[in-house]
Coordinates of C-alpha atoms in Angstrom, one line a residue:
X1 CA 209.4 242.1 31.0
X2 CA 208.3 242.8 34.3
X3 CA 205.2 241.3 36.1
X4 CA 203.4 243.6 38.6
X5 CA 201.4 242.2 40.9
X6 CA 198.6 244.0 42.9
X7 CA 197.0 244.7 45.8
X8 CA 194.5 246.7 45.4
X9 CA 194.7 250.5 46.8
X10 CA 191.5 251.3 48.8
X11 CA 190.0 255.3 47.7
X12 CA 188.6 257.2 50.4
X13 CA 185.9 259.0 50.5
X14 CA 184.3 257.1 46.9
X15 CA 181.6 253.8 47.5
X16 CA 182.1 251.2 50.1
X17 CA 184.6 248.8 48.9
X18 CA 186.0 250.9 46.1
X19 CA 189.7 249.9 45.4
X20 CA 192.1 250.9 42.3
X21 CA 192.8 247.5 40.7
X22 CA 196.6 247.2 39.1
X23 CA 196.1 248.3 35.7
X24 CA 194.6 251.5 37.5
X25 CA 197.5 252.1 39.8
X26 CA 199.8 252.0 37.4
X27 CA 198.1 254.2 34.7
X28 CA 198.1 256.7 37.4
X29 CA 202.0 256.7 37.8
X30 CA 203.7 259.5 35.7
X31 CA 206.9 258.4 33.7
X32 CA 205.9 254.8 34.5
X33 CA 205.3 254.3 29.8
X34 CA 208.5 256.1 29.3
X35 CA 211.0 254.1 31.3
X36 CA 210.5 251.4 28.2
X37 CA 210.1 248.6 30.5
X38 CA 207.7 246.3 29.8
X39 CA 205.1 245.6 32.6
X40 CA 202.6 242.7 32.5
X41 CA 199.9 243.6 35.8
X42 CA 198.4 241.0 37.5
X43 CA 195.5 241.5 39.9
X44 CA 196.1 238.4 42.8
X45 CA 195.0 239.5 46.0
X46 CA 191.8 241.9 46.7
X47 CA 191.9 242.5 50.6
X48 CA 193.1 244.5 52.8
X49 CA 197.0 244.0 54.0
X50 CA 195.4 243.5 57.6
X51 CA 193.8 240.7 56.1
X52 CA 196.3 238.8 54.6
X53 CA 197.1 235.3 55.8
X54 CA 200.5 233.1 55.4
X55 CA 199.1 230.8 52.7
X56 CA 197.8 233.9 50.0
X57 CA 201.6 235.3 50.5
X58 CA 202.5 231.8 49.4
X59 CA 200.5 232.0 46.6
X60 CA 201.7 235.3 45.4
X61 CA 205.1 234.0 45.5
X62 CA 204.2 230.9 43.5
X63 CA 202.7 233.3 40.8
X64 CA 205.8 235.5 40.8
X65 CA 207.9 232.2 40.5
X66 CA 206.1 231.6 37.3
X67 CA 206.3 234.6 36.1
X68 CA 210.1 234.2 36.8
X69 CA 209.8 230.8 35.2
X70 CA 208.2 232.3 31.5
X71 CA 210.7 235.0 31.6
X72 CA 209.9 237.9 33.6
X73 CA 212.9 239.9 34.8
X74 CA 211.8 240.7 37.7
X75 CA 208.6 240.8 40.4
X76 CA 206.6 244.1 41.8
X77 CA 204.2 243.5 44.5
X78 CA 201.8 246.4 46.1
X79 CA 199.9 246.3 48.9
X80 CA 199.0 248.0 51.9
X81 CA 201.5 249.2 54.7
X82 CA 200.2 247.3 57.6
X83 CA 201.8 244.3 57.3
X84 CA 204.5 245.0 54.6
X85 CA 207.4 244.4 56.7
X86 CA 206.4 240.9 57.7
X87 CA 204.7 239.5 53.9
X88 CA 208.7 241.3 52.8
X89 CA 210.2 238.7 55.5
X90 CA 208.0 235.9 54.9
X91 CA 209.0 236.2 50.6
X92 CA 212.7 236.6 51.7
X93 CA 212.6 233.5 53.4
X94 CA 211.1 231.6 50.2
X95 CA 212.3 233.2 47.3
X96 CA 214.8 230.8 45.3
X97 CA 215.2 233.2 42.3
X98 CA 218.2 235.9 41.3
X99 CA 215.2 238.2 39.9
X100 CA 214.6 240.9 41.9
X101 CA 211.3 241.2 44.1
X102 CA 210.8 244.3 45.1
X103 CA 207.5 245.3 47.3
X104 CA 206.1 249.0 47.4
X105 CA 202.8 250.8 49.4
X106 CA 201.8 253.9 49.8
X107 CA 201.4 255.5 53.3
X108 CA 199.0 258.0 52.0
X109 CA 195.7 257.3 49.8
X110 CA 195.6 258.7 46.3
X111 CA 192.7 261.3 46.9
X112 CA 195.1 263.3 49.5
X113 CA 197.3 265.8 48.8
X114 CA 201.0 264.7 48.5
X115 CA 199.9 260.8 47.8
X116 CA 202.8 259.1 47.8
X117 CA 202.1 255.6 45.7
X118 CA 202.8 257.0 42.4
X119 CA 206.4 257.8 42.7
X120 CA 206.9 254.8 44.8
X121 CA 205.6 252.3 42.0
X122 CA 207.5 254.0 39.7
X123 CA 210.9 253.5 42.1
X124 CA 210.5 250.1 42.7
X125 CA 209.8 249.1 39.0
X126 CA 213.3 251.0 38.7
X127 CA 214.4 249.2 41.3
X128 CA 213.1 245.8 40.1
X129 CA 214.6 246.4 36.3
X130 CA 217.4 247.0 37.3
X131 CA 220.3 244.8 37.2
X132 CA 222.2 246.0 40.4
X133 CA 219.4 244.7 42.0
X134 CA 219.7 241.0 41.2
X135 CA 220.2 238.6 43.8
X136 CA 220.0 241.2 46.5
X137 CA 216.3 239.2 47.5
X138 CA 213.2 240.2 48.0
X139 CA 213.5 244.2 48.4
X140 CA 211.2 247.0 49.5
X141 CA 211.1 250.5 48.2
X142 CA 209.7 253.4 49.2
X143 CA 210.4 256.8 49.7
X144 CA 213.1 256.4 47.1
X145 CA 214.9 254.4 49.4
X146 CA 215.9 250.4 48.8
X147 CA 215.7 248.3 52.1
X148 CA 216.4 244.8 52.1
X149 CA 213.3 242.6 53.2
X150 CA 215.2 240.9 55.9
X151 CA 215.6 244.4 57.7
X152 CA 212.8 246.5 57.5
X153 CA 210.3 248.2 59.5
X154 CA 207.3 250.4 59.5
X155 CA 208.4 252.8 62.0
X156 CA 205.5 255.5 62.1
X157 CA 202.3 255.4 61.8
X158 CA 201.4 258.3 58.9
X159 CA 205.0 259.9 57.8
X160 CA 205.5 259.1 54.6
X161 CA 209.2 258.5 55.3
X162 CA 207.9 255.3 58.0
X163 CA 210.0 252.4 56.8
X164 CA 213.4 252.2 57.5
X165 CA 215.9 249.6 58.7
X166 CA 217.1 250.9 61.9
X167 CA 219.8 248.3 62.3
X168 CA 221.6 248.8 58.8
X169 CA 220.2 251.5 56.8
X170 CA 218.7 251.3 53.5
X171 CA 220.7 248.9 50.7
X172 CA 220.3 251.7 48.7
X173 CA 218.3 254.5 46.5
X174 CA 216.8 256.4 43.4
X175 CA 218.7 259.2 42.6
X176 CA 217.2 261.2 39.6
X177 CA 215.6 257.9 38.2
X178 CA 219.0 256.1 38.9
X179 CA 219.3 252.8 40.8
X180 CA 222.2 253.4 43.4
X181 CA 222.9 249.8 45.4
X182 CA 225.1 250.9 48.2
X183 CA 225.4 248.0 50.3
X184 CA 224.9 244.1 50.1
X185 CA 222.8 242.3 52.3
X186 CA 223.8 238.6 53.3
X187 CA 221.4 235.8 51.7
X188 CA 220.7 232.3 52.7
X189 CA 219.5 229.5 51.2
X190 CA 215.9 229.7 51.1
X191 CA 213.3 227.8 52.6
X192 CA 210.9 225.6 50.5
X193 CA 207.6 227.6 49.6
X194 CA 205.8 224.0 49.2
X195 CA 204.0 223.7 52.8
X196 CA 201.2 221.6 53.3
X197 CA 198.6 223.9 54.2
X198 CA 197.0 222.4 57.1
X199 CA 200.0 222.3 58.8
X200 CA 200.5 225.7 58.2
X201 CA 197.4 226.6 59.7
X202 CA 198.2 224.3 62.4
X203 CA 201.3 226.0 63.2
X204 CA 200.2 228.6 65.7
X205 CA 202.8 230.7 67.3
X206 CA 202.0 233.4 69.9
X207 CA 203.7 236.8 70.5
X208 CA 204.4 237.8 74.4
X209 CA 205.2 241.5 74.7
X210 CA 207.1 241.7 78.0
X211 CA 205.6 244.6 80.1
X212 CA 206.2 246.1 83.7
X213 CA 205.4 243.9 86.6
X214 CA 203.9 241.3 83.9
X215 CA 203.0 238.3 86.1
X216 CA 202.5 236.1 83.1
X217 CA 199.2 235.5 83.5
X218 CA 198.2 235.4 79.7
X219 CA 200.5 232.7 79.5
X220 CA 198.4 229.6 81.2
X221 CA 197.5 227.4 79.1
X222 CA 199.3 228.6 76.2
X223 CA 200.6 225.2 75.1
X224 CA 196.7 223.7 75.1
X225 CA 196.7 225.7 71.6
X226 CA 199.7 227.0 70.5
X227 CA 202.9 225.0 69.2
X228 CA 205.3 228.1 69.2
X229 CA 205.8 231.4 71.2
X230 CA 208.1 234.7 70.8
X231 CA 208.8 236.8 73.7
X232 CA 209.5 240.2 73.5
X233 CA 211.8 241.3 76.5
X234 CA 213.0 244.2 77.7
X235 CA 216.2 245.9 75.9
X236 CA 219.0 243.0 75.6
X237 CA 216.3 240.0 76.6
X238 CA 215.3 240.6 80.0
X239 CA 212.5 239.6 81.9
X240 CA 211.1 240.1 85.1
X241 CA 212.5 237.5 87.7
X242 CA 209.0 235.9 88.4
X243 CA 208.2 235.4 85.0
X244 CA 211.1 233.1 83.8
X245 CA 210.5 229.8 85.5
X246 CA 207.5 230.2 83.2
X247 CA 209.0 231.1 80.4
X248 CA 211.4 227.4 81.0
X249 CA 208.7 225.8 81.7
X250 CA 207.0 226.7 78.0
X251 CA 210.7 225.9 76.7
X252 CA 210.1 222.6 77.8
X253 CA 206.9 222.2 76.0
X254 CA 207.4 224.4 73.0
X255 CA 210.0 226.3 70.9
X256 CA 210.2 229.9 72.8
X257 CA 212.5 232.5 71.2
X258 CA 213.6 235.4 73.1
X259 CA 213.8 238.4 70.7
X260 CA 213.7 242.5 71.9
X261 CA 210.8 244.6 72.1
X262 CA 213.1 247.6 71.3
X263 CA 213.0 248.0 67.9
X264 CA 216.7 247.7 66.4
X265 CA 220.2 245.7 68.6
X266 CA 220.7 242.1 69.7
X267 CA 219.5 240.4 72.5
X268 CA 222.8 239.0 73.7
X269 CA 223.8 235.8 75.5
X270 CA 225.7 236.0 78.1
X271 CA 226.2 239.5 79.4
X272 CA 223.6 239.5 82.7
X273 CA 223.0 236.4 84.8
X274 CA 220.9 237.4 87.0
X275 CA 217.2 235.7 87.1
X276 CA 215.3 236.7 84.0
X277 CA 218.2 237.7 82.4
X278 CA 219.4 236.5 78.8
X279 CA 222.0 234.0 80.3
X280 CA 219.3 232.7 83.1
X281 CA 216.7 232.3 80.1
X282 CA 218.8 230.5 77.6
X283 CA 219.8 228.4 80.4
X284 CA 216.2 227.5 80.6
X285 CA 216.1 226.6 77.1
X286 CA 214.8 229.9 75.4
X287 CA 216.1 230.3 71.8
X288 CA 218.0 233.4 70.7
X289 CA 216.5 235.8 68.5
X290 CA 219.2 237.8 67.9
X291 CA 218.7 240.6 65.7
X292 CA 215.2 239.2 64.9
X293 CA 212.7 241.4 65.8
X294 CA 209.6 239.9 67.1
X295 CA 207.4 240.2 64.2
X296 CA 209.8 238.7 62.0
X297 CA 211.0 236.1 64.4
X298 CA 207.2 234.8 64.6
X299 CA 207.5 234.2 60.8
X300 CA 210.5 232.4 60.7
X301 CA 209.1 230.5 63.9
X302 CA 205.6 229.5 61.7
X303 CA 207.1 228.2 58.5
X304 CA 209.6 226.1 60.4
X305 CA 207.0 224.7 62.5
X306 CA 204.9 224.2 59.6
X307 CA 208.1 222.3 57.8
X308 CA 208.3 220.2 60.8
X309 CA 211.5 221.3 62.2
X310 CA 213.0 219.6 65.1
X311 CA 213.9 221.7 68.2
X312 CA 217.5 221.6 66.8
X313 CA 216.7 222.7 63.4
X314 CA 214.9 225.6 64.7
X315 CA 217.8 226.5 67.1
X316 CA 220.1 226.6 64.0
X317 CA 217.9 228.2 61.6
X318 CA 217.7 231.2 63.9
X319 CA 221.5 231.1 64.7
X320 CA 221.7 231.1 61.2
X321 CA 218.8 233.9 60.1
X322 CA 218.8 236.1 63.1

């Protein structure tokens, strides 16, 4: 058995508010009866993927736990594009099970031509009963491709090709209804899912994108209401000169991981030295992100601040995850 849990897909053009529920998506998905798997749907979360907040992705995971728990094989998840890549990251850092969890979308709405959601429902219930897919973690498929949550990205805004994992590839894909894992990705022990919601909500962490001649200004006062922050350098984790005494001074106050706003590589360590370089910022008590890309670093950055990690522990978690 397989549980499928929706998100909701919004119809354009029909009443305000109008959304397919679960049991409509995936009575809409050709071949889905035939594949003789069967699927238990599970309406969870009505709202938009914009909408979504750290605790309802907590909740879904809690549900797919149970299901996991009463003997579902494995977990399907659908829900809007915006935000797919960071709910995938948030699940990979909490799921404790071998079952596959596999998350799907569609980047274009059913009532256009060429919507995509049907086949990619039907791929990542493949994908999700299928047993080369256990203990790979949380997975997302679309586009008949199998990325590993820990990687991926939405990398355009309408093509219905727009998440990749530009720093690996995809772990693997359908291939005439075939699931064809290619590669492994690394897993690590999860994090507990059990935070105490408060804290979560307390745990605020801000997102600096570094920009040309950026004087830091939007950075006063950050530390009156924020308990975290991820910077987004330039290529390999570079900042200008004038901002980084800032920047140490946060470091001082707060966690503050250095991550790229590039899109795929490493910041590195110890390359450049001059001011505002990687070296110079890590010797002012920045974090490195690594591989991390800001979007996912602020999630790992939240849940460990909302599980009370310790400067230290939050220095080897993202040695250990980035």
């Amino acid at each position: 058995m397989l549980m499928a849990l929706g998100g909701t897909i919004s119809v354009p053009g029909g009443a305000r508010g109008t959304r397919l529920t679960g049991a409509e998506i995936t009575a809409a998905v050709p071949g889905l009866a035939e594949l003789g798997v069967p699927v238990e749907v599970r309406d969870v979360q009505a709202v938009p993927s914009g909408d979504l907040t750290f605790a309802q992705v907590l909740d879904v995971v809690a549900i797919a736990s149970r299901a996991v728990a009463d003997g579902a094989d494995g977990v399907v998840v659908t829900q809007g594009t915006d935000t797919l890549e960071e709910t995938a990251f948030l699940i990979d850092l909490v799921w404790p099970h071998e079952a596959p969890f596999v998350l799907t979308g569609a980047m274009r709405q059913p009532a256009m031509a060429g919507a995509d959601g049907p086949a990619n429902v039907l791929a990542a219930v493949r994908v999700a009963a299928a047993g080369e897919s256990r203990g790979a973690g949380p997975l997302v498929v679309l586009n008949d491709e199998v990325h590993a949550a820990r990687w991926v990205r939405k990398t355009h805004s309408t093509n219905p090709a727009a998440f990749a994992s530009p720093n690996t590839g995809p772990l693997g894909h359908v291939v005439e209804g075939r699931v064809r894992m290619l590669l492994a990705a690394p897993r690590h022990e999860p994090l507990s899912a059990a935070f105490d919601r408060e804290r979560l909500e307390a745990a605020r962490v801000a997102l600096h994108v570094v920009t040309l001649d950026d004087d830091g200004a939007r950075l006063e006062g950050l530390e009156a209401t924020y308990q975290g922050l991820i910077v987004a350098g330039f290529g390999v984790g570079h900042v200008p000169a004038a901002l980084a005494p800032r920047l140490g001074a946060l470091a001082e106050r707060m966690p503050v991981v250095l991550t790229s706003r590039t899109g795929s590589g490493s910041v590195l360590r110890h390359t450049y030295h001059a001011p505002g370089s990687e070296a110079d910022l890590r010797r002012r008590g920045l974090i490195d992100g690594a591989f991390l890309d800001p979007y996912k670093a602020r999630v790992l950055l939240r849940l460990l601040l909302a599980a009370g990690a310790g400067p230290q522990d939050i220095a080897e978690e993202f040695a250990l995850r980035g």
